[in-house]
Short mmCIF file of C-alpha atoms in Angstrom, two decimals:
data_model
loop_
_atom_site.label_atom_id
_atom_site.label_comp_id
_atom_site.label_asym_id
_atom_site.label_seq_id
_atom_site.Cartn_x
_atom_site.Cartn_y
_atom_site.Cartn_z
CA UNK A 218 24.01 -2.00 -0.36
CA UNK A 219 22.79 -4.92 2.32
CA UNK A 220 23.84 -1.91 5.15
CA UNK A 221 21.64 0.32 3.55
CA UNK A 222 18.62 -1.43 2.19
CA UNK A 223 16.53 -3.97 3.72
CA UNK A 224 13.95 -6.07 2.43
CA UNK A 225 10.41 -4.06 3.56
CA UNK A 226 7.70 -6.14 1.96
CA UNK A 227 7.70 -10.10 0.12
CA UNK A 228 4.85 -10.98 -2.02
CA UNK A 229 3.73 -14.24 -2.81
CA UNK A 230 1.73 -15.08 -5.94
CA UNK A 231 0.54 -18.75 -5.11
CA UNK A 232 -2.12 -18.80 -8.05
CA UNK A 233 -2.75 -16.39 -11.01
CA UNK A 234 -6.82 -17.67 -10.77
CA UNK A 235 -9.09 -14.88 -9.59
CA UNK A 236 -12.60 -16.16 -9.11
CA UNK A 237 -13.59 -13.05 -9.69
CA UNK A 238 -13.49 -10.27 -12.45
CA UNK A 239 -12.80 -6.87 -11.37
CA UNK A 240 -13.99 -4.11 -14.07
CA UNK A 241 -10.38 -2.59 -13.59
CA UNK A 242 -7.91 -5.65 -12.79
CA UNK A 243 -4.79 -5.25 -14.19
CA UNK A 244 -3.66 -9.25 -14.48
CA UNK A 245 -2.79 -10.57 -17.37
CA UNK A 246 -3.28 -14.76 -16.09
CA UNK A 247 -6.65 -14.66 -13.83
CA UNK A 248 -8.38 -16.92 -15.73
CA UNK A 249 -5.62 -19.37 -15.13
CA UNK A 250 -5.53 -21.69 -12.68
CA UNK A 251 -1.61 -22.06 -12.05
CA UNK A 252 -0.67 -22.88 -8.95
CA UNK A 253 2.36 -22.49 -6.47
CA UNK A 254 3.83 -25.66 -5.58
CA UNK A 255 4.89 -26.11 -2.06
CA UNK A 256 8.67 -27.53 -3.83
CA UNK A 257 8.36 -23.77 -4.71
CA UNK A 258 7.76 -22.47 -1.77
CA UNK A 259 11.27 -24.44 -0.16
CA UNK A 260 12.81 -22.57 -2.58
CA UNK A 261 11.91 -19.41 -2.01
CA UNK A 262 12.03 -19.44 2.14
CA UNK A 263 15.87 -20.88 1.59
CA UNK A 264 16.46 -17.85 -0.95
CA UNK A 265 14.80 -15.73 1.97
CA UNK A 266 16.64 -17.01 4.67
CA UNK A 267 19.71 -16.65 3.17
CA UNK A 268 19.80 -13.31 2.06
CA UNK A 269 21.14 -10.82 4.13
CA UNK A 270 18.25 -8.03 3.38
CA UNK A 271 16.55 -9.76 5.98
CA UNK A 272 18.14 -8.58 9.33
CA UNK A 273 15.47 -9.12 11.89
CA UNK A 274 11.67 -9.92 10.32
CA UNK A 275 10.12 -10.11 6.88
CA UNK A 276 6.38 -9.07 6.05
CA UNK A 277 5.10 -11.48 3.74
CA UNK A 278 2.05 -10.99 2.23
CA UNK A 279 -0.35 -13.82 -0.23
CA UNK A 280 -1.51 -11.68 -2.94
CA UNK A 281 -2.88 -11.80 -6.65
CA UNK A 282 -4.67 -13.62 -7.81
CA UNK A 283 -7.20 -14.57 -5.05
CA UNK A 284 -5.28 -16.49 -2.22
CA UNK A 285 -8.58 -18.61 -0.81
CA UNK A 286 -8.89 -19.89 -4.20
CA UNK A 287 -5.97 -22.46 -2.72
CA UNK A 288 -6.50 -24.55 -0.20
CA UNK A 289 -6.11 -24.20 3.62
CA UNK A 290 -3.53 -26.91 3.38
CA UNK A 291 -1.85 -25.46 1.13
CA UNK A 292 -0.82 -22.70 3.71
CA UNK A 293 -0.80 -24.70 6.27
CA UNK A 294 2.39 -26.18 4.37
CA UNK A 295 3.92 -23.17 2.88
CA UNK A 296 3.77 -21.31 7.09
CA UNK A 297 5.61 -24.95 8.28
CA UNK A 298 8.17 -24.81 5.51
CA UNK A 299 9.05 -21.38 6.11
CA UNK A 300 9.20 -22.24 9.84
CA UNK A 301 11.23 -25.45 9.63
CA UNK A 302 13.63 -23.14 7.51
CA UNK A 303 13.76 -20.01 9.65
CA UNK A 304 17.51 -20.98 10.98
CA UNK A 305 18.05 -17.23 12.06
CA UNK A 306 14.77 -17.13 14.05
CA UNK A 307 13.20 -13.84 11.63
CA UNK A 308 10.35 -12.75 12.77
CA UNK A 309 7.79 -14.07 10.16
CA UNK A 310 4.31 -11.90 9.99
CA UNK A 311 1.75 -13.42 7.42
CA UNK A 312 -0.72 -11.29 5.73
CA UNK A 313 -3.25 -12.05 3.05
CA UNK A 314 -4.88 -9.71 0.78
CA UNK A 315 -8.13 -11.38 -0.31
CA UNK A 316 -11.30 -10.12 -1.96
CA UNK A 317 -13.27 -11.71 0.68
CA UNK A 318 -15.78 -13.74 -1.08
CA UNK A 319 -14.52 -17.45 -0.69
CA UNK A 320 -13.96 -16.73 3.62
CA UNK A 321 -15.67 -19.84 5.22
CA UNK A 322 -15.83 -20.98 9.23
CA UNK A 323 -12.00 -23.40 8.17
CA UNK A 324 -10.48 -20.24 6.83
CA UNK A 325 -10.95 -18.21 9.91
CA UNK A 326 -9.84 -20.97 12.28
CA UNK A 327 -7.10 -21.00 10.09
CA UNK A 328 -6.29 -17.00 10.41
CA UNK A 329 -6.79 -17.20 13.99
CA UNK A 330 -4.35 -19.76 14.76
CA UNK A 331 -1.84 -18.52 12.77
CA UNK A 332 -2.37 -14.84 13.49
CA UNK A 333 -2.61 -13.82 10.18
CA UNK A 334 -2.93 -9.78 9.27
CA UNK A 335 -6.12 -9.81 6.30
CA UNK A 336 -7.07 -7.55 4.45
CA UNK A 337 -10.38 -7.52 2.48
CA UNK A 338 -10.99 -5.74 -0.81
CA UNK A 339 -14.44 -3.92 -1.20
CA UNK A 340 -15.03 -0.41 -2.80
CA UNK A 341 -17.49 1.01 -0.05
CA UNK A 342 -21.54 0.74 -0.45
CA UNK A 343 -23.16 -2.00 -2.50
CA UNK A 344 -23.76 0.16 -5.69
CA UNK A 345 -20.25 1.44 -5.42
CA UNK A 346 -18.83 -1.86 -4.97
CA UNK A 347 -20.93 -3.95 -7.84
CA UNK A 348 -19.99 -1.49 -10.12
CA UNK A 349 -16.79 -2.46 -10.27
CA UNK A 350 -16.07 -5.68 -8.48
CA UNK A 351 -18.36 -8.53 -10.30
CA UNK A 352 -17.93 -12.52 -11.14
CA UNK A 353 -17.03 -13.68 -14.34
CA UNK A 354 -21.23 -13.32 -15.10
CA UNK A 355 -21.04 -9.69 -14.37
CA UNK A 356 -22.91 -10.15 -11.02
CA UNK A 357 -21.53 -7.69 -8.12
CA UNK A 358 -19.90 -9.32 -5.54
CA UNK A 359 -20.96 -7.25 -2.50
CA UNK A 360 -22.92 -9.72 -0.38
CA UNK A 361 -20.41 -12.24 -0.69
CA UNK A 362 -17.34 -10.09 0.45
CA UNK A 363 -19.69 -8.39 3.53
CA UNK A 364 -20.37 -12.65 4.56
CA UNK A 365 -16.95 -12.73 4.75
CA UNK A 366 -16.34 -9.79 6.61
CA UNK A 367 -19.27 -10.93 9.06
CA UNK A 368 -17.88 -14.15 9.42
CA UNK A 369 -13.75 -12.43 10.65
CA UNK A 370 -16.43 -10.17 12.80
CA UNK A 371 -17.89 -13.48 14.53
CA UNK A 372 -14.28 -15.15 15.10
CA UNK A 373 -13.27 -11.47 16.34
CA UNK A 374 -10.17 -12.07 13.64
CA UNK A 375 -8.98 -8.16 13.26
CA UNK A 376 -8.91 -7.27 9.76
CA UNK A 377 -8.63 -3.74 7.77
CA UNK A 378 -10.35 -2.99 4.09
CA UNK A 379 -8.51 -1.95 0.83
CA UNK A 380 -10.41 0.04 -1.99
CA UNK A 381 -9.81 0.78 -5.28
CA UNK A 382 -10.98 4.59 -6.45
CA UNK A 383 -12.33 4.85 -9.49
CA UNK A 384 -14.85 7.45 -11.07
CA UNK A 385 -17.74 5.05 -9.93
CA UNK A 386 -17.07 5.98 -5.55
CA UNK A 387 -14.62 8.92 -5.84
CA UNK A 388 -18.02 11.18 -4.89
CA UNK A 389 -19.15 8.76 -2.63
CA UNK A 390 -17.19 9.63 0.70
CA UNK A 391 -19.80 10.10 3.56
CA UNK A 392 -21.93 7.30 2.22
CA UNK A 393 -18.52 5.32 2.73
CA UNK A 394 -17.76 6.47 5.83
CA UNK A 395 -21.25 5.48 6.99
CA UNK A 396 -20.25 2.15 5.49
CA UNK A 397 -17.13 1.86 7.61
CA UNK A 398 -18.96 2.67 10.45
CA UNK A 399 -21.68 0.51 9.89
CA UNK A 400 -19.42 -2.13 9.14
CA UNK A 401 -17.14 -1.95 12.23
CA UNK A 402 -14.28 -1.70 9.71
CA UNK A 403 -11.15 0.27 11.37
CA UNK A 404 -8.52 0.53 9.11
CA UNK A 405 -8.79 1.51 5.31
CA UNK A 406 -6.60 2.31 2.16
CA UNK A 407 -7.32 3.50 -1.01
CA UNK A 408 -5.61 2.54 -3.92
CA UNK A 409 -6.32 4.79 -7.07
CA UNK A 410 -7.51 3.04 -10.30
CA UNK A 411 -4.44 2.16 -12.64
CA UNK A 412 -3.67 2.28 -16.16
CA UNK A 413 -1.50 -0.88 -16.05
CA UNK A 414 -1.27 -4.13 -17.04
CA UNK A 415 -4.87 -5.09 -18.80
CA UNK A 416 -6.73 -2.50 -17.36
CA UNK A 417 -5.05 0.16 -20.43
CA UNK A 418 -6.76 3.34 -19.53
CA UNK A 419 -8.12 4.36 -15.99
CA UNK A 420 -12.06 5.79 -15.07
CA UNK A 421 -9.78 8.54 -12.96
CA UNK A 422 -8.40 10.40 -16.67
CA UNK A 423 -10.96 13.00 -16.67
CA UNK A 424 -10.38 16.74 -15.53
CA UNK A 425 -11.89 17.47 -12.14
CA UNK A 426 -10.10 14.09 -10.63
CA UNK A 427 -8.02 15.95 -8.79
CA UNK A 428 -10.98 18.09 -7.19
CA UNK A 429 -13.16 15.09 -6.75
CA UNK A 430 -10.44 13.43 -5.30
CA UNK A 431 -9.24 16.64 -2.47
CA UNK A 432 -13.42 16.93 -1.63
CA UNK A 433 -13.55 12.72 -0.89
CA UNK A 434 -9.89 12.93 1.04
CA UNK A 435 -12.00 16.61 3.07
CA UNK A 436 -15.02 14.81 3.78
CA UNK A 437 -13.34 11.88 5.38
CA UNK A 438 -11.19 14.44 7.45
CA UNK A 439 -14.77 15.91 8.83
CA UNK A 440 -16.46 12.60 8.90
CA UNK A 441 -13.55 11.42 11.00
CA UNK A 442 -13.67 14.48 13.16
CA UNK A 443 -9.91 14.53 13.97
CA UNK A 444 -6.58 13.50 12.12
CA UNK A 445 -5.91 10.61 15.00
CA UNK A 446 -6.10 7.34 14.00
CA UNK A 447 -8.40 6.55 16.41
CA UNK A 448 -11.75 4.34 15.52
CA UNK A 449 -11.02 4.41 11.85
CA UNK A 450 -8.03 4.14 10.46
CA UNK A 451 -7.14 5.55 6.88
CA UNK A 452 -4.02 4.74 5.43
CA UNK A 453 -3.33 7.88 3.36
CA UNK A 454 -4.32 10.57 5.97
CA UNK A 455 -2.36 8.59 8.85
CA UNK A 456 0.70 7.70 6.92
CA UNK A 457 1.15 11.33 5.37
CA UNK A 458 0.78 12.57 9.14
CA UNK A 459 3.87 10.43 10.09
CA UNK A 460 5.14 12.25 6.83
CA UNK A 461 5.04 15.54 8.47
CA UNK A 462 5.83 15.13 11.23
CA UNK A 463 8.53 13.07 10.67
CA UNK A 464 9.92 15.33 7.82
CA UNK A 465 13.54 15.60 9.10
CA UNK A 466 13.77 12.08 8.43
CA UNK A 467 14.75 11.16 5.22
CA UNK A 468 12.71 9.24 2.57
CA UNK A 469 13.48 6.33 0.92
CA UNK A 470 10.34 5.03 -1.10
CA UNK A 471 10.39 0.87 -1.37
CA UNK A 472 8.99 0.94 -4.47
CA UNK A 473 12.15 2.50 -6.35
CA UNK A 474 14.78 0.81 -4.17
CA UNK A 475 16.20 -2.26 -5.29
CA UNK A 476 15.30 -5.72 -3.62
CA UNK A 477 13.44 -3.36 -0.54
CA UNK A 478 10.18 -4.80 -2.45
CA UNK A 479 10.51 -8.93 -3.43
CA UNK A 480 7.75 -10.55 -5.56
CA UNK A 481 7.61 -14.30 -6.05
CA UNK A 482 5.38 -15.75 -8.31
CA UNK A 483 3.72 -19.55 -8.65
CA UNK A 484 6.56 -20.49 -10.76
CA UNK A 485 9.35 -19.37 -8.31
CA UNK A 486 10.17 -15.89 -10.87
CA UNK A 487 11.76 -13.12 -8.83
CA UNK A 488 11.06 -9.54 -9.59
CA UNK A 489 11.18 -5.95 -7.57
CA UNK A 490 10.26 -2.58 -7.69
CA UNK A 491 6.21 -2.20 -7.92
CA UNK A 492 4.79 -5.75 -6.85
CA UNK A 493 2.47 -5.20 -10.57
CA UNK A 494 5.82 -5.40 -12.45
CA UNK A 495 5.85 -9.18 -12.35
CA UNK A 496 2.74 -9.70 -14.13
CA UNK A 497 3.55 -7.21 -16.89
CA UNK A 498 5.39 -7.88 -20.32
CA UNK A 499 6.66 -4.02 -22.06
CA UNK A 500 7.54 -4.20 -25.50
CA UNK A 501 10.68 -2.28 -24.42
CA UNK A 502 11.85 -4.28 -21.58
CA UNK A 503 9.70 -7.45 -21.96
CA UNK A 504 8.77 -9.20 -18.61
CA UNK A 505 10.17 -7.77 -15.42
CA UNK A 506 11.30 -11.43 -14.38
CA UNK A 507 14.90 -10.88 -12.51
CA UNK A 508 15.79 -14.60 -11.75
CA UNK A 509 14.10 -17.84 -10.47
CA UNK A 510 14.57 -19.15 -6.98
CA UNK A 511 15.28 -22.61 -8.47
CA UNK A 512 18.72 -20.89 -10.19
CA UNK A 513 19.30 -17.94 -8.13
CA UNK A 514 19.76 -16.19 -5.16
CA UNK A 515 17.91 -13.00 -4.29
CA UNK A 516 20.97 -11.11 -4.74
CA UNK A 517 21.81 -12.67 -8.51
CA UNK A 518 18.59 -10.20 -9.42
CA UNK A 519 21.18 -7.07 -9.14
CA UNK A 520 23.61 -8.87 -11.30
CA UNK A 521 20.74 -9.78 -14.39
CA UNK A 522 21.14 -7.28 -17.07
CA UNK A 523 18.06 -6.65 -17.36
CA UNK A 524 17.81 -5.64 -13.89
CA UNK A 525 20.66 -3.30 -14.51
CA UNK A 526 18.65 -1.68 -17.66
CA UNK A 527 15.29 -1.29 -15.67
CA UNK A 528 17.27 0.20 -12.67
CA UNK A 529 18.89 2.49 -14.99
CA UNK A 530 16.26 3.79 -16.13
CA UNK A 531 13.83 4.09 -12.78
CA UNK A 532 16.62 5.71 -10.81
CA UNK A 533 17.04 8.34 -13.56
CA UNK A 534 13.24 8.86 -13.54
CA UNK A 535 13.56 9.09 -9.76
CA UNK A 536 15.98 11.95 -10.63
CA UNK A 537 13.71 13.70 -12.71
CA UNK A 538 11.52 13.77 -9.50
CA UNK A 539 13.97 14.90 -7.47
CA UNK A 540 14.73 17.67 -10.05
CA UNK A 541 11.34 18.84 -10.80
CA UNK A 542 9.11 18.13 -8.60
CA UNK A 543 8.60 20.00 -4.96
CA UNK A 544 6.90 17.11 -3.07
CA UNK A 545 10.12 14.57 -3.58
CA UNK A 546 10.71 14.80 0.49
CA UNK A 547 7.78 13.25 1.18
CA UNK A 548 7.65 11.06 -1.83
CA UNK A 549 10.64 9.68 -2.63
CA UNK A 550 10.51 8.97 -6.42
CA UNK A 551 7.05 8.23 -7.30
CA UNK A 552 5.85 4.40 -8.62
CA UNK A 553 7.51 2.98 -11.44
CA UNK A 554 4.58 0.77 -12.46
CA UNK A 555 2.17 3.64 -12.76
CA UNK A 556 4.86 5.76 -14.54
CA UNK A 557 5.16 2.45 -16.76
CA UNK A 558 1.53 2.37 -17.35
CA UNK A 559 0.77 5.83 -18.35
CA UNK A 560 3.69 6.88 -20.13
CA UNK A 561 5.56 4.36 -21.63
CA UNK A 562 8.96 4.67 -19.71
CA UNK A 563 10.31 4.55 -15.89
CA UNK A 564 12.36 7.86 -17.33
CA UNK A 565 9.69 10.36 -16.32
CA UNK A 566 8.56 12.21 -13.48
CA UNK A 567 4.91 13.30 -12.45
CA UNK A 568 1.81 10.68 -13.23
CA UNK A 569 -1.96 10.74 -12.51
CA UNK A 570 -0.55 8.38 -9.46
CA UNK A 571 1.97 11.34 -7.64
CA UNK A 572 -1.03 13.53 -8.30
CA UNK A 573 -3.70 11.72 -6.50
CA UNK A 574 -1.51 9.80 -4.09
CA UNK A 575 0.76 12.37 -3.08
CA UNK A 576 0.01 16.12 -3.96
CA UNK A 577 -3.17 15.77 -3.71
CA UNK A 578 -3.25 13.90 0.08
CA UNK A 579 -0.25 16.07 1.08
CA UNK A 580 -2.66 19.43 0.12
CA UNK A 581 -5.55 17.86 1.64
CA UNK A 582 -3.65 16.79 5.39
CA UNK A 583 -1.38 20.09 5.25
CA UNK A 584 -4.26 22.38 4.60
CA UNK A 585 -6.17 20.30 7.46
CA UNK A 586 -3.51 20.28 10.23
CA UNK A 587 -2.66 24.27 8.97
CA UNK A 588 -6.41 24.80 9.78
CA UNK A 589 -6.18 23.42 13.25
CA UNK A 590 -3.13 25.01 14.04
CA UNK A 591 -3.68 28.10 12.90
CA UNK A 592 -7.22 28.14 15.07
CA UNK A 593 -5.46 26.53 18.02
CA UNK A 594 -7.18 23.10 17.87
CA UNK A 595 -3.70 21.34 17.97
CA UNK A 596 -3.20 18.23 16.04
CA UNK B 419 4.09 38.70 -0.08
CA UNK B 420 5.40 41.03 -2.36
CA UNK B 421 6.08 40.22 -6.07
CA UNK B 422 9.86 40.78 -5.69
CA UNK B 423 10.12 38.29 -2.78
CA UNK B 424 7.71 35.63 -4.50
CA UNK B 425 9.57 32.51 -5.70
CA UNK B 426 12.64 33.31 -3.80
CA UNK B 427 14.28 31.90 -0.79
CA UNK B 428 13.32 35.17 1.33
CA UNK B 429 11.35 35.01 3.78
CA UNK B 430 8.11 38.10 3.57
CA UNK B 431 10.84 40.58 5.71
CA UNK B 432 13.33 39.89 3.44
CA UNK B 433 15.42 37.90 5.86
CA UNK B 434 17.03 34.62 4.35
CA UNK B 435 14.96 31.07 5.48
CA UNK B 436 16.10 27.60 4.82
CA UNK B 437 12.81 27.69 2.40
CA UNK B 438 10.47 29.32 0.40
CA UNK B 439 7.07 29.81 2.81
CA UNK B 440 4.73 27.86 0.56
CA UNK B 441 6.96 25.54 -0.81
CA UNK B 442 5.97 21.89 0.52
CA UNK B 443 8.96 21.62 3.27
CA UNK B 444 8.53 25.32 3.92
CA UNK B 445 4.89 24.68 4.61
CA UNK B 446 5.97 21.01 7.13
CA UNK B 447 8.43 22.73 8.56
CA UNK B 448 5.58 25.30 9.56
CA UNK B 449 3.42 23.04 10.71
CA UNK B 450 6.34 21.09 12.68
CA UNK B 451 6.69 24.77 14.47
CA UNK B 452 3.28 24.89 15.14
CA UNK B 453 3.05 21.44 16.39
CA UNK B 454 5.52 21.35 19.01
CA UNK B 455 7.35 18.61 17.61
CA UNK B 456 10.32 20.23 17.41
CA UNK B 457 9.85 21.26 20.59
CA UNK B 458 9.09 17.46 21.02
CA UNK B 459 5.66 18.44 22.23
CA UNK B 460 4.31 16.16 20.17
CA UNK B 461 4.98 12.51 20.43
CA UNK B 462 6.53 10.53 17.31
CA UNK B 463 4.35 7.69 16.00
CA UNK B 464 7.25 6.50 14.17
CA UNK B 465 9.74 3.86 14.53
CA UNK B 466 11.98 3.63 11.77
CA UNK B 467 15.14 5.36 11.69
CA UNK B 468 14.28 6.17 8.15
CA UNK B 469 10.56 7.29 6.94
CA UNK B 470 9.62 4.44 3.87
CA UNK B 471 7.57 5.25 1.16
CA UNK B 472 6.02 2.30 -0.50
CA UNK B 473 4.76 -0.74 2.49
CA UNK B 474 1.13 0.83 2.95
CA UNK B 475 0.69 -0.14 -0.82
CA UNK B 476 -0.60 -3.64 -0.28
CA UNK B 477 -1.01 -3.79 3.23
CA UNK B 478 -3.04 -1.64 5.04
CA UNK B 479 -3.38 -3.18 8.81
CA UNK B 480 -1.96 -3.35 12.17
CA UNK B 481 -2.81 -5.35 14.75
CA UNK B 482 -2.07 -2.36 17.36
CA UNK B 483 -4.69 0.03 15.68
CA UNK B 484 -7.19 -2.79 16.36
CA UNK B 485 -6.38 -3.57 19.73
CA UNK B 486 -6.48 0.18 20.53
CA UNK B 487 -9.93 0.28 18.66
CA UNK B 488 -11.05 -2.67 20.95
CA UNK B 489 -9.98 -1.10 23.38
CA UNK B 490 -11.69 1.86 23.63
CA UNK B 491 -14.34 0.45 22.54
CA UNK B 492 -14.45 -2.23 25.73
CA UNK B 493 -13.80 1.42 27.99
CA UNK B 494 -16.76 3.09 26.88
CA UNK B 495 -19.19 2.60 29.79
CA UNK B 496 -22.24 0.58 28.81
CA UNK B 497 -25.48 1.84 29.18
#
């Protein structure tokens, strides 16, 4: 297996606080304050460095709760550890997924120097945005997350936006286009609203989704102008593009291979699969807690039974995809947490998540690049 | 397409292709014709030896897209 799979993504939980309250957050702990200790930290960077699903670099990415709830110092530490440590000379690239409202003059001096990739969370326009993503009084958040992005703007620290769909912005595309613009913001991704974790049912359940969904993915296409990534960025469009056109590759999803995703949380607790999967508890499976850096390796996880019962179980629902379901090339086996969340079990196939995430994108770019084609426009 | 060939692997003058026409890969591979790529027209964005599903999930930026943005953006002549 350590031939054929390598690690593609580590996530590091260094606090379950959010200092926020998202309408649709799915975390179980944000009202607590635990916090990763930088003993913790040791532990995992030796687990990292000795693994051998590590070949040449690892992404590692500070995410959920809110990262700049925890001090500079803090990371300061954790990036010296993991340096001190790196005996095989990985390549180390730090990214931070933050919702942007705690970003202050020391926190971009901090990104700057150590050249980390952020990425801010904001739903589009102001009334988009508050509707969903308020403080623990209920009070949008929108002019605190656009200080922050004004501030990465005035220390020209490159940064690209994450936003959640829900039913509140899913008809709101030109308006956030206009915002992107407006904003300066080049690179965006859009994650659909989940039925996981706390957040049990999703805004998205209702029957013209997939409609609403096709016109917002459409009106970006025209806003945009072309399918190049130029300018603006957008993370669906441009990574089903290298889809196609990279088709006679094959597909291997991270999300339903083994170790290829590594989450860490504050207390050291290893999991895999979706990154939401360590927060969760299933009354069938309990937690999805695979080991503990402080008794075992990264590759103990594929010898924990319990690994070996939630493996069973997603690989057979990844063979239900690749039985039924025509968009498997460019899919790979669809997300276990969403599959989790909205029916119960890992052992299906299609969710509300393939649907929006993959059919509907791959219908929306294919029927765009077919147009082109078709009227000699090229790609 | 006739009802007969519908839902079969036969192409709409009955010769034998590696797909159905609208399937999903019948409709890429199209496309991929189109393109050029296959013709290597086109130039590959790509650079893993394997497409993965699954990293755009929680991060969604590169540096390069910036520093391309930047740069066109310093190239556009002022006015």
């Amino acid at each position: 297996m350590t031939e054929q799979v390598r690690n593609g993504l580590v996530i590091l939980q260094p606090t379950s606080f959010c200092n926020i309250n998202c309408n649709y957050c799915y975390l179980n702990d944000r009202d607590k304050n635990n916090r990763m200790q930088l003993s913790t930290v040791e532990q995992i960077a030796q687990r990292i460095f000795e693994s051998p699903y590590f070949p040449e670099e690892a992404n590692l990415l500070w995410h959920a709760g809110e990262p700049l709830t925890v001090p500079v110092s803090f990371y300061e530490g954790a990036i010296s550890i993991f340096n001190r440590l790196n005996f095989r000379k990985i390549k180390l690239n730090w990214c931070i997924q933050t919702n942007g409202t705690l970003i202050t003059p020391a926190w971009c001096e901090f990104f700057k120097k150590q050249e980390i990739d952020i990425g801010v969370s904001i739903d589009g326009p102001q009334q988009y945005h508050d509707a969903n993503r308020v403080d623990r009084r209920g009070k949008g958040t929108f002019m605190r997350v656009l200080r922050g992005i004004k501030l990465l703007q005035d220390y020209d620290i490159s940064f690209g936006v994450l936003a959640t769909i829900s039913r509140k912005n899913i008809k709101s595309a030109e308006a956030f286009w206009d915002f992107l613009v407006e904003n300066k913001i080049v690179g965006v991704g859009f994650n659909e609203e989940e039925a996981t974790g706390t957040n049990q049912s999703t805004t998205l359940g209702y029957n013209e989704v997939l409609e609403d969904y096709r016109a917002f993915l459409e009106a970006l296409i025209r806003k945009k102008g072309d399918l190049s990534r130029d300018l603006i960025g957008i993370r669906e469009i441009d990574n089903m593009l290298d889809r196609i056109l990279q088709a006679d590759l094959p597909v291997i999803s991270d999300l339903v291979t083994p170790l290829a995703t590594l989450s860490f949380d504050y207390l050291g607790n290893i999991s895999t699969f979706s990154p939401e999967l360590l927060g969760l508890v299933d009354p069938r499976y309990g937690n999805f807690k695979f080991g503990n850096v402080y008794r075992n390796s990264i590759e103990d996880v594929l010898r924990s039974p319990k690994f070996h019962r939630v493996n069973a179980n997603i690989q057979a629902g990844v063979r239900r995809c690749q039985k039924s379901c025509d968009y498997f090339d460019i899919c790979g086996g669809g997300n276990p947490s969403a599959k989790l969340g909205e029916h119960g079990s890992f052992d299906v196939a299609e969710t509300l998540n393939c649907q929006l995430g993959v059919k509907t994108v791959f219908e929306t770019v294919a029927r765009a690049l077919e147009h082109r084609l078709e009227a000699n426009i090229g790609v | 397409m006739s009802e007969v060939l519908k839902d079969t692997n036969l192409s709409p003058d009955g010769c034998m292709s590696p797909e159905k026409p609208n399937s999903v890969l019948g409709r890429i591979n199209r496309i991929r014709r189109l393109s050029g790529i296959e013709a290597g027209i086109l130039k590959m964005t790509g650079t893993f030896a394997e497409f993965r599903q699954g990293l755009g999930g929680h991060t969604v930026f590169n540096k390069k897209s910036f520093d391309q943005f930047k740069q066109k953006a310093e190239d556009k002549p002022k006015k």
